[in-house]
Amino acid sequence: HLEKNTMKKLYLSNKNRKLAGFCGGLAEYLDVDPTVVRLIYLFLTLLSMGASIVVYIIAWIIVPRNPKS
């Protein structure tokens, strides 16, 4: 019996978005609460003196929007 390809893919979230949907999409991918991902991202942004903002913008450009939602 052949199974469907069940490989998870990272998408920008259409449901859990505040800005671009990257944190929401990452939360959906990791199956965790989006608020937790946003708080971790905020903490990393403060630690890196804003350098993670560049990472967010790059992810916004590279990660595709979820076509199913």
PDB file of C-alpha atoms in Angstrom:
ATOM      1  CA  HIS A   1       0.000   0.000   0.000  1.00  0.00           C
ATOM      2  CA  LEU A   2       1.414   3.349  -1.048  1.00  0.00           C
ATOM      3  CA  GLU A   3       1.161   6.322   1.280  1.00  0.00           C
ATOM      4  CA  LYS A   4       0.731   9.905   0.195  1.00  0.00           C
ATOM      5  CA  ASN A   5       3.740  12.139   0.581  1.00  0.00           C
ATOM      6  CA  THR A   6       3.165  13.493   4.100  1.00  0.00           C
ATOM      7  CA  MET A   7       6.231  15.718   4.216  1.00  0.00           C
ATOM      8  CA  LYS A   8       5.454  18.978   6.017  1.00  0.00           C
ATOM      9  CA  LYS A   9       6.252  22.225   4.237  1.00  0.00           C
ATOM     10  CA  LEU A  10       6.857  25.659   5.679  1.00  0.00           C
ATOM     11  CA  TYR A  11       4.465  28.328   4.409  1.00  0.00           C
ATOM     12  CA  LEU A  12       3.550  31.862   5.412  1.00  0.00           C
ATOM     13  CA  SER A  13       0.320  31.627   7.362  1.00  0.00           C
ATOM     14  CA  ASN A  14      -2.882  33.156   6.054  1.00  0.00           C
ATOM     15  CA  LYS A  15      -4.735  32.511   9.336  1.00  0.00           C
ATOM     16  CA  ASN A  16      -2.141  33.328  12.014  1.00  0.00           C
ATOM     17  CA  ARG A  17      -0.568  36.457  10.640  1.00  0.00           C
ATOM     18  CA  LYS A  18       0.201  39.772  12.241  1.00  0.00           C
ATOM     19  CA  LEU A  19       2.598  41.123   9.630  1.00  0.00           C
ATOM     20  CA  ALA A  20       3.743  38.748   6.900  1.00  0.00           C
ATOM     21  CA  GLY A  21       2.664  35.476   8.506  1.00  0.00           C
ATOM     22  CA  PHE A  22       6.137  34.009   8.999  1.00  0.00           C
ATOM     23  CA  CYS A  23       5.866  33.446  12.767  1.00  0.00           C
ATOM     24  CA  GLY A  24       2.354  32.042  12.335  1.00  0.00           C
ATOM     25  CA  GLY A  25       3.532  29.762   9.542  1.00  0.00           C
ATOM     26  CA  LEU A  26       6.488  28.595  11.604  1.00  0.00           C
ATOM     27  CA  ALA A  27       4.128  27.883  14.507  1.00  0.00           C
ATOM     28  CA  GLU A  28       1.860  25.837  12.227  1.00  0.00           C
ATOM     29  CA  TYR A  29       4.888  23.934  10.917  1.00  0.00           C
ATOM     30  CA  LEU A  30       6.163  23.206  14.433  1.00  0.00           C
ATOM     31  CA  ASP A  31       2.621  22.620  15.762  1.00  0.00           C
ATOM     32  CA  VAL A  32       2.980  25.151  18.599  1.00  0.00           C
ATOM     33  CA  ASP A  33       1.070  28.253  19.673  1.00  0.00           C
ATOM     34  CA  PRO A  34       1.894  31.256  17.416  1.00  0.00           C
ATOM     35  CA  THR A  35       2.232  33.476  20.495  1.00  0.00           C
ATOM     36  CA  VAL A  36       5.139  31.335  21.717  1.00  0.00           C
ATOM     37  CA  VAL A  37       6.926  31.713  18.372  1.00  0.00           C
ATOM     38  CA  ARG A  38       6.319  35.474  18.378  1.00  0.00           C
ATOM     39  CA  LEU A  39       7.676  35.828  21.922  1.00  0.00           C
ATOM     40  CA  ILE A  40      10.782  33.824  21.057  1.00  0.00           C
ATOM     41  CA  TYR A  41      11.264  35.941  17.937  1.00  0.00           C
ATOM     42  CA  LEU A  42      10.888  39.135  19.998  1.00  0.00           C
ATOM     43  CA  PHE A  43      13.454  37.852  22.497  1.00  0.00           C
ATOM     44  CA  LEU A  44      15.882  36.992  19.682  1.00  0.00           C
ATOM     45  CA  THR A  45      15.336  40.420  18.120  1.00  0.00           C
ATOM     46  CA  LEU A  46      16.204  42.120  21.388  1.00  0.00           C
ATOM     47  CA  LEU A  47      19.277  39.907  21.893  1.00  0.00           C
ATOM     48  CA  SER A  48      20.536  40.506  18.364  1.00  0.00           C
ATOM     49  CA  MET A  49      19.881  44.262  18.561  1.00  0.00           C
ATOM     50  CA  GLY A  50      17.437  44.025  15.666  1.00  0.00           C
ATOM     51  CA  ALA A  51      19.501  41.822  13.336  1.00  0.00           C
ATOM     52  CA  SER A  52      16.765  39.171  13.259  1.00  0.00           C
ATOM     53  CA  ILE A  53      14.528  41.690  11.495  1.00  0.00           C
ATOM     54  CA  VAL A  54      16.643  41.109   8.392  1.00  0.00           C
ATOM     55  CA  VAL A  55      16.088  37.351   8.782  1.00  0.00           C
ATOM     56  CA  TYR A  56      12.323  37.949   9.001  1.00  0.00           C
ATOM     57  CA  ILE A  57      12.333  40.040   5.813  1.00  0.00           C
ATOM     58  CA  ILE A  58      14.357  37.409   3.954  1.00  0.00           C
ATOM     59  CA  ALA A  59      11.962  34.679   5.142  1.00  0.00           C
ATOM     60  CA  TRP A  60       9.023  36.850   4.039  1.00  0.00           C
ATOM     61  CA  ILE A  61      10.531  36.967   0.540  1.00  0.00           C
ATOM     62  CA  ILE A  62      11.633  33.314   0.294  1.00  0.00           C
ATOM     63  CA  VAL A  63       8.872  31.328   2.068  1.00  0.00           C
ATOM     64  CA  PRO A  64       5.764  30.886  -0.119  1.00  0.00           C
ATOM     65  CA  ARG A  65       2.218  31.729   1.006  1.00  0.00           C
ATOM     66  CA  ASN A  66       0.082  28.695   1.908  1.00  0.00           C
ATOM     67  CA  PRO A  67      -2.045  27.881  -1.150  1.00  0.00           C
ATOM     68  CA  LYS A  68      -4.568  25.828   0.859  1.00  0.00           C
ATOM     69  CA  SER A  69      -5.772  28.452   3.322  1.00  0.00           C
TER      70      SER A  69
END
